[in-house]
Coordinates of C-alpha atoms in Angstrom, one line a residue:
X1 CA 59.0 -33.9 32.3
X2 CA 59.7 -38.0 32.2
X3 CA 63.3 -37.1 33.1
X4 CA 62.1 -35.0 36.1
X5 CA 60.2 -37.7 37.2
X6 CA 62.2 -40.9 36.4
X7 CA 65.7 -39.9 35.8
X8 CA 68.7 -39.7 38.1
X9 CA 67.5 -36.8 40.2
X10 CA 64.6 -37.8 40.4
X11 CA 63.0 -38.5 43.9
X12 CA 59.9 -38.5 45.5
X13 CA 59.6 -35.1 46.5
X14 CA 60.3 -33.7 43.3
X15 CA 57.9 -36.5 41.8
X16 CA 54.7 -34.7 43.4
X17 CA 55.9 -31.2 42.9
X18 CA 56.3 -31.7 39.3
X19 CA 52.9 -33.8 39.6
X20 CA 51.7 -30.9 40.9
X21 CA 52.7 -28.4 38.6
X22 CA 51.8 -30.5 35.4
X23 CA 48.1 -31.3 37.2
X24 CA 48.1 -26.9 37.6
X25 CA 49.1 -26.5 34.0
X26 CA 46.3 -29.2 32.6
X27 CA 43.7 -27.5 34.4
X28 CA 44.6 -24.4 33.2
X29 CA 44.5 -25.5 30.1
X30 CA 41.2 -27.2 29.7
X31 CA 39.3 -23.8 32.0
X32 CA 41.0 -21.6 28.8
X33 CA 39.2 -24.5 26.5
X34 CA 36.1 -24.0 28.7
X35 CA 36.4 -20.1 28.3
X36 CA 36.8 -20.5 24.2
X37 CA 33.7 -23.2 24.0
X38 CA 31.9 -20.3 26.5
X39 CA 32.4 -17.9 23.9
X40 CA 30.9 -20.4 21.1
X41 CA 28.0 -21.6 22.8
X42 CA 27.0 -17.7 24.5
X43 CA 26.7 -17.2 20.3
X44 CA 25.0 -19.8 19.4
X45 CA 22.2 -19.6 22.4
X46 CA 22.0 -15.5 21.8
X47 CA 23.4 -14.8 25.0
X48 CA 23.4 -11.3 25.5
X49 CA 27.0 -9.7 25.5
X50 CA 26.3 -8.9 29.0
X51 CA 26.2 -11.8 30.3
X52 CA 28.6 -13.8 27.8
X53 CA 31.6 -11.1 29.0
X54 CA 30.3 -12.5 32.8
X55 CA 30.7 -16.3 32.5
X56 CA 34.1 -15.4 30.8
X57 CA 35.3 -13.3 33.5
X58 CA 34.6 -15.9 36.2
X59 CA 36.2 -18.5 34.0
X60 CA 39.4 -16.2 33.8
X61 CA 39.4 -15.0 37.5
X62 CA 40.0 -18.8 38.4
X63 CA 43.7 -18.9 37.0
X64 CA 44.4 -15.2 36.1
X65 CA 44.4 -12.4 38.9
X66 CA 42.0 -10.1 36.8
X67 CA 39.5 -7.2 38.4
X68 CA 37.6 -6.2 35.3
X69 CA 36.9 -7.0 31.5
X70 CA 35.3 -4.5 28.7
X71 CA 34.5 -4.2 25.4
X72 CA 34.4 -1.2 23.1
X73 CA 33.4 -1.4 19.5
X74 CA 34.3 0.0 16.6
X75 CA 31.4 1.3 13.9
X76 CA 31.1 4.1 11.7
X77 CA 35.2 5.5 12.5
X78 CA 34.1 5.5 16.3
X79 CA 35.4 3.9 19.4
X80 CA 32.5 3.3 21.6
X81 CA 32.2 1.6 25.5
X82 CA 29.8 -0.5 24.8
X83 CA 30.5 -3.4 27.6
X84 CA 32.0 -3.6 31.2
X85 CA 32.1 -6.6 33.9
X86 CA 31.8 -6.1 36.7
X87 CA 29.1 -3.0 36.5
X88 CA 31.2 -1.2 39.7
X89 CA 34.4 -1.1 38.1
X90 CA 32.6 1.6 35.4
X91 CA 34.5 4.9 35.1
X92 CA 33.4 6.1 31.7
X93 CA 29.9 5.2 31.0
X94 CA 28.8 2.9 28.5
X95 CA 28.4 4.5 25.6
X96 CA 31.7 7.1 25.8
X97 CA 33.1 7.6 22.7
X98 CA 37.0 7.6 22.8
X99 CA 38.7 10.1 21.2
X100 CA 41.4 9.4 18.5
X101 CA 43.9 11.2 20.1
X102 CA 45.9 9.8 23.4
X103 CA 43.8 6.8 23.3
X104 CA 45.4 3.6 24.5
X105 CA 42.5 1.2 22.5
X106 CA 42.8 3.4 19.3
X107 CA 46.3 2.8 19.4
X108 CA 45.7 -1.0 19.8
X109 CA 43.3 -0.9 16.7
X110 CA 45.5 1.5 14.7
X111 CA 48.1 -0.9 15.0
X112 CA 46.5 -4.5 15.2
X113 CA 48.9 -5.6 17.8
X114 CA 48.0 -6.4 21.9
X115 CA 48.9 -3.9 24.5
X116 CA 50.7 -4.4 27.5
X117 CA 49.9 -1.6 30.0
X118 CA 51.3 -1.4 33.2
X119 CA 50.5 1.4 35.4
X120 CA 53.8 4.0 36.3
X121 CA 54.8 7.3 36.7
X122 CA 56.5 7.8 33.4
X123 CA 53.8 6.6 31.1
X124 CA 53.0 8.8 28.4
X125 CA 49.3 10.2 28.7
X126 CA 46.0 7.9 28.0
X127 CA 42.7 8.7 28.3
X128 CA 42.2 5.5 30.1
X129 CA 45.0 6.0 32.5
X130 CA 42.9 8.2 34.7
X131 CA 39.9 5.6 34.6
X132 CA 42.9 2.6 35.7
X133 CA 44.2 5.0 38.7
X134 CA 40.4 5.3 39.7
X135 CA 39.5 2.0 39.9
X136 CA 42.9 0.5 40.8
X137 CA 43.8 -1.0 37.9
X138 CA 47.9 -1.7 37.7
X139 CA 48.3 -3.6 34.4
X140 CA 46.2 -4.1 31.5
X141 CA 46.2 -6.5 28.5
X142 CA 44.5 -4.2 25.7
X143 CA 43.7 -6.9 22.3
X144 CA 42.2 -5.4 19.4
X145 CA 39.3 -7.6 18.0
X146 CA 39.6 -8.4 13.9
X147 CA 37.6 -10.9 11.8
X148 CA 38.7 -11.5 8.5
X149 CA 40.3 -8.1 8.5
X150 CA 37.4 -6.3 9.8
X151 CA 38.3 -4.1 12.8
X152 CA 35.4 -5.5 15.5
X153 CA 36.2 -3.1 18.9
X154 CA 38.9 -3.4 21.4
X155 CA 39.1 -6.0 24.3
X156 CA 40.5 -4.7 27.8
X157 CA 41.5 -7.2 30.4
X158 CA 42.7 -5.2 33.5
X159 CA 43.9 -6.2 36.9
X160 CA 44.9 -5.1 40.7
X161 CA 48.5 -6.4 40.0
X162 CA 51.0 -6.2 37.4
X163 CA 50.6 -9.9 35.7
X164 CA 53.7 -11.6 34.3
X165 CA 51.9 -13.4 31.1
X166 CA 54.2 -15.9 29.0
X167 CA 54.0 -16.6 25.3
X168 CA 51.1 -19.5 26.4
X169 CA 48.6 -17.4 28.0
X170 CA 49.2 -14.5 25.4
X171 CA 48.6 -17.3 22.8
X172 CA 45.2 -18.3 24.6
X173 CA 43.9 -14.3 24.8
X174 CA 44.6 -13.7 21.2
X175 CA 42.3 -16.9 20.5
X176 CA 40.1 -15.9 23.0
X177 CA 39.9 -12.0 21.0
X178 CA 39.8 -13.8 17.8
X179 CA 36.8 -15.8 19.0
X180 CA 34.7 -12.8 20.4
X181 CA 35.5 -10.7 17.0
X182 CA 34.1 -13.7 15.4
X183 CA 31.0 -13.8 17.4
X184 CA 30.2 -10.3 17.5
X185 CA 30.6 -9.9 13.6
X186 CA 28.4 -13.1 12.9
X187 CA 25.9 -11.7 15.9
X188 CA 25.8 -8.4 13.5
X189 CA 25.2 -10.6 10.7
X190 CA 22.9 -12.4 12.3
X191 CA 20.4 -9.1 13.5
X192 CA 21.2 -7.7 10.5
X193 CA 19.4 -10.3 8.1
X194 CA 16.8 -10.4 11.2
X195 CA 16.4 -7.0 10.4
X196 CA 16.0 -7.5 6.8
X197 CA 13.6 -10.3 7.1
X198 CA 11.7 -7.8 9.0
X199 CA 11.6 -4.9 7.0
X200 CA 10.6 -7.7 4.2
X201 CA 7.6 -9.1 5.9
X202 CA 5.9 -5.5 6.7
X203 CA 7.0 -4.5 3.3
X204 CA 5.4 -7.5 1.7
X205 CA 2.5 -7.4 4.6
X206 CA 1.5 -3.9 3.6
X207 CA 1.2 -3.6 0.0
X208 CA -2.4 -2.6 -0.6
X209 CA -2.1 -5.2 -4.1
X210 CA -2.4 -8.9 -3.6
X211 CA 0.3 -11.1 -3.5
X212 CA 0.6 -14.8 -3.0
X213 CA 3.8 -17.0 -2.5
X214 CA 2.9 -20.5 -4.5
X215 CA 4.3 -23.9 -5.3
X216 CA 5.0 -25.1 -8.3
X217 CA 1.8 -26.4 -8.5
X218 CA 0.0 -23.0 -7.5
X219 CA -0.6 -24.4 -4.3
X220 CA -0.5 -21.1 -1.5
X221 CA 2.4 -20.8 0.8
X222 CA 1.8 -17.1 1.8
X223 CA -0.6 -14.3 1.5
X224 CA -0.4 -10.9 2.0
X225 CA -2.8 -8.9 4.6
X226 CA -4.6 -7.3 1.1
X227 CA -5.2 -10.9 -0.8
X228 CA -6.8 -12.3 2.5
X229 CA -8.8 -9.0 3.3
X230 CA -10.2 -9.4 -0.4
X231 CA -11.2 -12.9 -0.6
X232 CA -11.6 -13.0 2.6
X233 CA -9.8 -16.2 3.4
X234 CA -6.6 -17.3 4.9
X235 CA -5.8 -19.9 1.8
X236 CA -5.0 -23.1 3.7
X237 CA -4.7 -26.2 1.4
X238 CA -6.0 -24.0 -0.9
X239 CA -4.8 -23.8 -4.5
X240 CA -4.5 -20.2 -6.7
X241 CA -7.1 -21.8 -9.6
X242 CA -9.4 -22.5 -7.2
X243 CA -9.0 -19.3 -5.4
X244 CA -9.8 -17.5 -9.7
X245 CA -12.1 -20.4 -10.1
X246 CA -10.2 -21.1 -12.9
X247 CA -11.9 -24.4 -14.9
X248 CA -9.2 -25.2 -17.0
X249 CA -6.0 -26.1 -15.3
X250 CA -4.1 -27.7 -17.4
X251 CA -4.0 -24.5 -19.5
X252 CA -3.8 -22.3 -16.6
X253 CA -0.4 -24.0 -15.8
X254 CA 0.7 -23.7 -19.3
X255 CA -0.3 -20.2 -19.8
X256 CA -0.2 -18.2 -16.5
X257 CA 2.7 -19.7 -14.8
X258 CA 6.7 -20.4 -16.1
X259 CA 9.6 -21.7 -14.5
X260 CA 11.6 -19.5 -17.0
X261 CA 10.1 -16.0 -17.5
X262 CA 8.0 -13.9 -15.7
X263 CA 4.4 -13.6 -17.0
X264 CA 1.8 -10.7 -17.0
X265 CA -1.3 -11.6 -18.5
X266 CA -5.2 -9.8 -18.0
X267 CA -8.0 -12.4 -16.5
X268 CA -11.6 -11.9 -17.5
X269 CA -13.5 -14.1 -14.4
X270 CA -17.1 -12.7 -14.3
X271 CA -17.6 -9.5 -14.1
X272 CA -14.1 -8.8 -12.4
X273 CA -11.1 -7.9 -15.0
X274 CA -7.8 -9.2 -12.8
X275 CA -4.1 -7.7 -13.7
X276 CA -1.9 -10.9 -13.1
X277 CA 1.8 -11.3 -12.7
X278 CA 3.5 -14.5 -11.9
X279 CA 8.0 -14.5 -11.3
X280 CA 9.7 -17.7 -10.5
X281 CA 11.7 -17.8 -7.1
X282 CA 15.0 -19.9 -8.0
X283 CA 17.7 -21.5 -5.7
X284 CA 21.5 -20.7 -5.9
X285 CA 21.6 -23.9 -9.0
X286 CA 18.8 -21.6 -10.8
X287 CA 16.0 -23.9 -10.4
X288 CA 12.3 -22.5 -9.7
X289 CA 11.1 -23.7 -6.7
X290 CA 8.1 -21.6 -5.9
X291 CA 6.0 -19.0 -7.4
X292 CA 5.5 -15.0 -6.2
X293 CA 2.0 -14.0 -7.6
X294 CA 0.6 -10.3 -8.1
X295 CA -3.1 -10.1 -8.1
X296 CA -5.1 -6.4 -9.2
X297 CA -8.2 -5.7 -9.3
X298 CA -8.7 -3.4 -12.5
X299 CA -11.8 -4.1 -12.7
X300 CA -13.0 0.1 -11.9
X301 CA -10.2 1.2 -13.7
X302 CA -11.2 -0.6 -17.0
X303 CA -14.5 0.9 -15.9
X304 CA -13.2 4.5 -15.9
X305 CA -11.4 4.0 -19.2
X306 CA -14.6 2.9 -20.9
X307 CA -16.4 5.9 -18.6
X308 CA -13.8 8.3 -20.7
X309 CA -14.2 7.0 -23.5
X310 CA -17.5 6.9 -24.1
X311 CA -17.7 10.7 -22.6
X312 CA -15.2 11.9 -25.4
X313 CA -17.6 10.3 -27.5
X314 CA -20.9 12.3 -26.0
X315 CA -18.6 15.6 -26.0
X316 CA -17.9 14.8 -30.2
X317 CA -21.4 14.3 -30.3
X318 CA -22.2 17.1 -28.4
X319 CA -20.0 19.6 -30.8
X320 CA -21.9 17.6 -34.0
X321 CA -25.0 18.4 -32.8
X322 CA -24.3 22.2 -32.1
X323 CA -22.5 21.9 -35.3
X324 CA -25.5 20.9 -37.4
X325 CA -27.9 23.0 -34.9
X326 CA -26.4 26.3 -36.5
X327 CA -26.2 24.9 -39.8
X328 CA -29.9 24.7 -39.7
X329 CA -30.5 27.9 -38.1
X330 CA -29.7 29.3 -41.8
X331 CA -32.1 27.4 -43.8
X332 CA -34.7 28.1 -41.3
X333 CA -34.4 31.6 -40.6
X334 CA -35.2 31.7 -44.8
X335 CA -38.2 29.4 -44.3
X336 CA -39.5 31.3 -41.8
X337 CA -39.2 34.5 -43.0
X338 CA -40.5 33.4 -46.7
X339 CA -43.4 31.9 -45.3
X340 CA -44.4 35.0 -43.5
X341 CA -44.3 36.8 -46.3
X342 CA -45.9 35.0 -48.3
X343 CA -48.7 34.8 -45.8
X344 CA -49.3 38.7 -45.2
X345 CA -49.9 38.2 -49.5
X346 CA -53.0 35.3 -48.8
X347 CA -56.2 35.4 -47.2
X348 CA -57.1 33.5 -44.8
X349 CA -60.0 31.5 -46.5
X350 CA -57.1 31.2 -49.2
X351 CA -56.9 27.2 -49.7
X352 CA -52.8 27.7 -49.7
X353 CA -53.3 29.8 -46.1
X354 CA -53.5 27.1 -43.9
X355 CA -50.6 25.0 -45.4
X356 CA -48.3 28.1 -45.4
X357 CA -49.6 28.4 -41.5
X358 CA -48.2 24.5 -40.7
X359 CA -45.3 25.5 -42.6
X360 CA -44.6 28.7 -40.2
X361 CA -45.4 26.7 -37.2
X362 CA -43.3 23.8 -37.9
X363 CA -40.6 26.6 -38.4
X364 CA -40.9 27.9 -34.9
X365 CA -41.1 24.3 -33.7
X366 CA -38.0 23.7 -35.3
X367 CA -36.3 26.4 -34.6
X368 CA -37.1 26.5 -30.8
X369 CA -36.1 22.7 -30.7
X370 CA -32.4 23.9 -32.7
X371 CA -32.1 27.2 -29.9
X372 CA -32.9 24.4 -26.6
X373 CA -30.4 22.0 -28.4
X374 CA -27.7 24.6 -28.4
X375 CA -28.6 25.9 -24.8
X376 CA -28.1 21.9 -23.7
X377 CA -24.7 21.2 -25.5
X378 CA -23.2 24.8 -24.4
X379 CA -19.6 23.9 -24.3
X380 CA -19.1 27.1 -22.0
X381 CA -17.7 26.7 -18.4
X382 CA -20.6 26.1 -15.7
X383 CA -21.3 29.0 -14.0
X384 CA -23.2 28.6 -10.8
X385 CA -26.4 31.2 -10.7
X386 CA -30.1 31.6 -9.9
X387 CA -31.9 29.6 -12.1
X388 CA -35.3 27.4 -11.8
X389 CA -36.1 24.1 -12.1
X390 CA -39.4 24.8 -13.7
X391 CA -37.4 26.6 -16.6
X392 CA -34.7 23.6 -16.4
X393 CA -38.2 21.1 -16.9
X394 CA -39.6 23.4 -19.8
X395 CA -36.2 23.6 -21.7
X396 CA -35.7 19.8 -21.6
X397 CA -39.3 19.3 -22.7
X398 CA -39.1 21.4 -25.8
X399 CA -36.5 19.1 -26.5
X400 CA -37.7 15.6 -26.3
X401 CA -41.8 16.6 -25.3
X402 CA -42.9 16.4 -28.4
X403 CA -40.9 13.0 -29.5
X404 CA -42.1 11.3 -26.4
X405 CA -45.7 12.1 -26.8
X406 CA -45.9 10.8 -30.6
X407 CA -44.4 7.5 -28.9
X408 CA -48.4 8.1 -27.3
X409 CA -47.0 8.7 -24.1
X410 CA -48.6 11.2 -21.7
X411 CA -46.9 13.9 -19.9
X412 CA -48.5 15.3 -16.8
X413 CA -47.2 18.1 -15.5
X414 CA -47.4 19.7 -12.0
X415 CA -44.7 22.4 -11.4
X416 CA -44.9 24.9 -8.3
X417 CA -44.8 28.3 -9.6
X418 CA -43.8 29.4 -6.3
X419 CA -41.2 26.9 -6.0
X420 CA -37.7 28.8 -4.7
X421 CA -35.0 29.2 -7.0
X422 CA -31.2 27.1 -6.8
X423 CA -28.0 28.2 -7.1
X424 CA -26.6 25.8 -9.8
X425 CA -26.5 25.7 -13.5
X426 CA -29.5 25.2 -15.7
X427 CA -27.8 23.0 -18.4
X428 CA -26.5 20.6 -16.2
X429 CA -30.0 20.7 -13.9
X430 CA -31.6 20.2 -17.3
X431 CA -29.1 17.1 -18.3
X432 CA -30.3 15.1 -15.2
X433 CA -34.0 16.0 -16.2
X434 CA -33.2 14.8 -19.8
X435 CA -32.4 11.6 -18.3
X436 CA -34.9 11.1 -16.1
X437 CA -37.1 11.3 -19.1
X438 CA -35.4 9.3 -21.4
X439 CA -35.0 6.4 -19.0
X440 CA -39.1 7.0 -17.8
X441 CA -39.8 6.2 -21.6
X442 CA -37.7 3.5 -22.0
X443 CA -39.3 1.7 -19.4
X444 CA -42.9 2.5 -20.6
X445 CA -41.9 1.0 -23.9
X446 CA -40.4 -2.3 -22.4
X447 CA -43.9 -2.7 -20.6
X448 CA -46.5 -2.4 -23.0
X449 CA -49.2 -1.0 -21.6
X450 CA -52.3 0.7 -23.0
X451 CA -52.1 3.9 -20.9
X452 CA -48.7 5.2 -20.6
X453 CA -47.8 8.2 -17.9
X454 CA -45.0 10.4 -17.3
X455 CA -45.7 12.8 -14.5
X456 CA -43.7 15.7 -14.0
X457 CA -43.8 17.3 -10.3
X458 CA -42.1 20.2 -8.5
X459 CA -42.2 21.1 -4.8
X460 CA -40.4 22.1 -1.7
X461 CA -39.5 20.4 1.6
X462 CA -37.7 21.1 4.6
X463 CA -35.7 18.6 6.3
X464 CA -33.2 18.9 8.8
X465 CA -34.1 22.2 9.2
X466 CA -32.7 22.4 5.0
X467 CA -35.2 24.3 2.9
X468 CA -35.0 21.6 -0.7
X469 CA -36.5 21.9 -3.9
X470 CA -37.7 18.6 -5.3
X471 CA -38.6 17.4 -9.0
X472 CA -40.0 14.2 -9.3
X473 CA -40.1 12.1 -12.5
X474 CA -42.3 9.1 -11.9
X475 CA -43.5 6.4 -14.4
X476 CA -46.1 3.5 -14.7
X477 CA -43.5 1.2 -16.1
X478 CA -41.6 -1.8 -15.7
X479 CA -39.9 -0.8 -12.7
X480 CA -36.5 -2.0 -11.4
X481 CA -36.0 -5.8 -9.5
X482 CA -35.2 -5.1 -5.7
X483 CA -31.7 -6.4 -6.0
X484 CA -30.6 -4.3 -9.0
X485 CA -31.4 -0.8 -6.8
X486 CA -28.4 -0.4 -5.6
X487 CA -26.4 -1.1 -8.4
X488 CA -28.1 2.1 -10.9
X489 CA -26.4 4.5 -10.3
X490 CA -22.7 2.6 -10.6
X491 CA -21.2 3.7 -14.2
X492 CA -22.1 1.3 -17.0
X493 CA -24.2 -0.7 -14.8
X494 CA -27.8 -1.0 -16.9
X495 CA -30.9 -3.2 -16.7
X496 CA -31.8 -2.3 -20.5
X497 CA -31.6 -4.9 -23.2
X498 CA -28.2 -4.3 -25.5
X499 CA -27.5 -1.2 -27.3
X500 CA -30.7 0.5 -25.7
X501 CA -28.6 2.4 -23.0
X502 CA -24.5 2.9 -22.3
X503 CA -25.3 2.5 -18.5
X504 CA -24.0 6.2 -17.6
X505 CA -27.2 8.7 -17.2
X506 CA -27.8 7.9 -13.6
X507 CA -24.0 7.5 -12.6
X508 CA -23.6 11.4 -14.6
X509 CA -26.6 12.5 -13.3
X510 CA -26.1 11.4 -9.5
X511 CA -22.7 13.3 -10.1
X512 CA -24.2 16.4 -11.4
X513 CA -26.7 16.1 -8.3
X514 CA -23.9 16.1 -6.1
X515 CA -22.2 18.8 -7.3
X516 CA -25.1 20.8 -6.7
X517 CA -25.1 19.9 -3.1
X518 CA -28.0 17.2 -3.6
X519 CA -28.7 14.3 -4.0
X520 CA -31.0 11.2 -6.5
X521 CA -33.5 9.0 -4.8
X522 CA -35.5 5.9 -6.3
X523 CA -38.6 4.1 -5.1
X524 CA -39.3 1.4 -7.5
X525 CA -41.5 -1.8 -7.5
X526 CA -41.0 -4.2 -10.0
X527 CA -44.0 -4.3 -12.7
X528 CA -45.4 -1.2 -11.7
X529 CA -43.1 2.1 -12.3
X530 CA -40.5 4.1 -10.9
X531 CA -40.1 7.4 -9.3
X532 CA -36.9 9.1 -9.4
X533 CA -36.7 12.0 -7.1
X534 CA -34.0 15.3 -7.5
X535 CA -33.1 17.0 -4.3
X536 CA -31.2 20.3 -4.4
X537 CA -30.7 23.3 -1.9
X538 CA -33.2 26.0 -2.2
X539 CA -31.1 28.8 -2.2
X540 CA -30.7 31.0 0.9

């Protein structure tokens, strides 16, 4: 070039011409740098490919004689249209899948090499021949895309005329493919950790268990929808011992949190049990930077162990009882029987008549107590049938009637004879009834009153166009507070003093009521009694 321009045949003429040429060259140079930096930049501002394929084609058009650009890609073994600028200069539509066979941009990915297609007679057959002939295309420049050995899709550039590309401008289009298979692949990358992220957060967002994202000072990052729906807080500047109202923190830290193991440990705060879990979230130089935190409620579960086994303990005791109930049925059917005898040899103004009377009476008693005892803890599947109530109330009473009344309680009965009968099961009826009564007592004795009452009632109601039978146990005892009413009939929940009550008659009984296809009501006032009233379906 300096010899062109200084040496001996050099002149002024020649001077501009090769000014010329070396000012065409330099721009051509720096629009190819301008197309390269467009391909960077259309990235790195998540410029659709659309568009991106647009700016470079203008860019190109401006020193190459070019009529259209498009890009297939390659996933899954496919070849698939999946760009083309301009939109008019579409013959397949986007989308087409090309087949392996006679394809011009397989062969360019098969082989890894750039294509030089120019449009005549003797070419063998391509699928994209007949799509060049349609829209005019002469020559083509076909450059498979690869990034770090990865097949990416197939760049076509086509054109009007047959273009006559040296080893520069096929140097700047493999840069130029090499930069698009980079983009696309880190745009894949790129959607696909969005994706991840995404699936992460409704994963995380969703779990129906707490979980926070901490500092190493248990201050809250992050909370899942479930930790802020049951504290109902959003945690800012708030820290996870505050949140547990944890006292102690210095032993919290020690104890519930590690920056080298994972920790599960059971909190007792109240009356709440908590399941906790704390892992450490490290960085690439293993360091814990941050805490994840899993937070359960278990406090009903603990609830419903304790409800299972303290029924395994009333089902032992239930089999004892019928145990010993037929071992008694023995010695009493000889006492009995003995004492009869021995009073058909007395008369009755016999001074041993009268004991050997108590004795036969107590007998009876007995054994009429052992016979409702072993009706009660039947172990039998429950059968629904007709059955009363008023039997249900008179089995229960030869149970426990005679114990509450020496505790100089009275029992006032008032049972409608012509009270319907229920479908249902007369051991379980009488089981809610038992309770009733037992918890009636109980609050009488916590009172201390002169005149104690138990009244027993039966009747029938319609509501809701629903013929029910009621029974009503009500009391003149201590009653229940206000606050504690709704709260009864939850399992293990009791207002008696410890070791008077286990906290599970109402919960089983409200159950049993239930099943039945009724329901347990309460009116209480505090200081002066309770009444708890059974509702079941009369029976049709």
């Amino acid at each position: 070039m300096i010899n062109k321009l200084t040496g001996v045949q050099s002149s002024k003429k020649s001077y501009y011409n090769e000014m010329k040429i070396m000012v065409r060259e330099l721009k051509k140079k720096n629009m190819q740098l301008e197309v390269i930096n467009e391909v960077n930049r259309s990235f790195n501002i998540d410029m659709s490919m659309d568009e991106m394929l647009k700016n470079i084609f203008e860019k190109l058009k401006s020193f190459f004689p070019l009529e259209r650009i498009s890009l297939s890609l390659y996933e899954n073994d496919m070849l698939t249209l999946s760009n083309v600028y301009p939109l008019h200069s579409l013959y397949y539509p986007i989308g087409f899948v090309f087949p392996k066979q006679n394809s011009l941009y397989w062969q360019a990915i098969q082989s890894l090499k750039k294509i030089f297609f120019q449009m005549k007679e003797d070419n063998p057959f391509y699928v994209e021949k007949k799509g060049y002939q349609s829209l005019g295309i002469q020559s083509a420049l076909v450059i498979p895309l690869v990034s770090k050995e990865v097949k990416i899709g197939v760049l076509s550039i086509g054109s009007n005329k047959v273009n006559n590309f040296d080893d520069s401008d096929l140097s700047f289009f493999q840069q130029l493919s090499d930069q698009i298979a980079v983009c696309i692949e880190n745009a894949r990358l790129y959607h696909k950790v969005l994706t991840n992220q995404k699936e992460w957060e409704e994963t995380f967002r969703a779990v129906s268990d707490m979980i926070f994202i901490t500092d190493l000072e248990g201050n809250i990052l992050r909370s899942n929808d479930a930790a802020k729906e049951y504290f109902q807080s959003d945690f800012i500047d708030q820290n996870i011992q505050d949140l547990l109202r944890i006292e102690d923190k210095k032993s919290f830290q020690e104890k519930y949190l590690s920056i080298n193991q994972n920790i599960y440990q059971e909190i007792h705060i109240e009356n709440y049990v908590y399941e906790f879990r704390s892992f450490p979230i490290v960085n690439r130089n293993q360091e814990a930077y941050a805490y994840i935190i899993y937070i359960n409620d278990i406090s009903e579960k603990r609830k419903m162990e304790a409800q299972l086994v303290q029924s395994a303990k009333l089902a032992a005791i239930g089999e004892m009882a019928a145990g010993v109930a037929h071992e008694l049925n023995n010695p009493l059917t000889a006492i009995l029987g003995n004492s009869q005898l021995l009073l058909r040899t007395v008369r009755e103004d016999h001074s041993s008549y009268k004991l050997l009377t108590d004795i036969y009476s107590c007998g009876k008693r007995c054994k009429s107590i052992i016979q409702n005892l072993l009706t009660f803890s039947r172990q039998d599947e429950y059968l629904f049938e007709e059955c009363s109530i008023n039997e249900a109330v008179e089995q229960v009473l030869g149970i426990i009637g005679d114990q509450i009344q020496h505790q100089q309680i009275i029992i006032e009965k008032e049972l409608n004879e012509s009270t319907n009968p229920i479908l249902g099961n007369i051991q379980q009826i009488g089981q809610i009834i038992l309770n009733l009564l037992i918890n009636a007592k109980d609050a009488l004795e916590e009172k201390g009153i002169e005149r104690k009452v138990i009244k027993i009632e039966t009747k029938e109601m319609i509501e809701n166009d629903q013929k029910w039978v009621c029974l009503s146990v009500k009391d003149n005892g201590i009653g229940i507070q206000k606050q504690f009413l709704q709260e009864i009939f939850n399992p293990f929940y009791t207002t008696k003093r410890p070791g008077k009550g286990t906290g599970l008659g109402l919960s089983v009984s409200l159950g049993i009521a239930e099943t039945h296809g009724g329901t347990i009501h309460v009116n209480s006032q505090y200081g002066e009694g309770s009444e708890f009233i059974l509702k079941l379906p009369a029976k049709q």
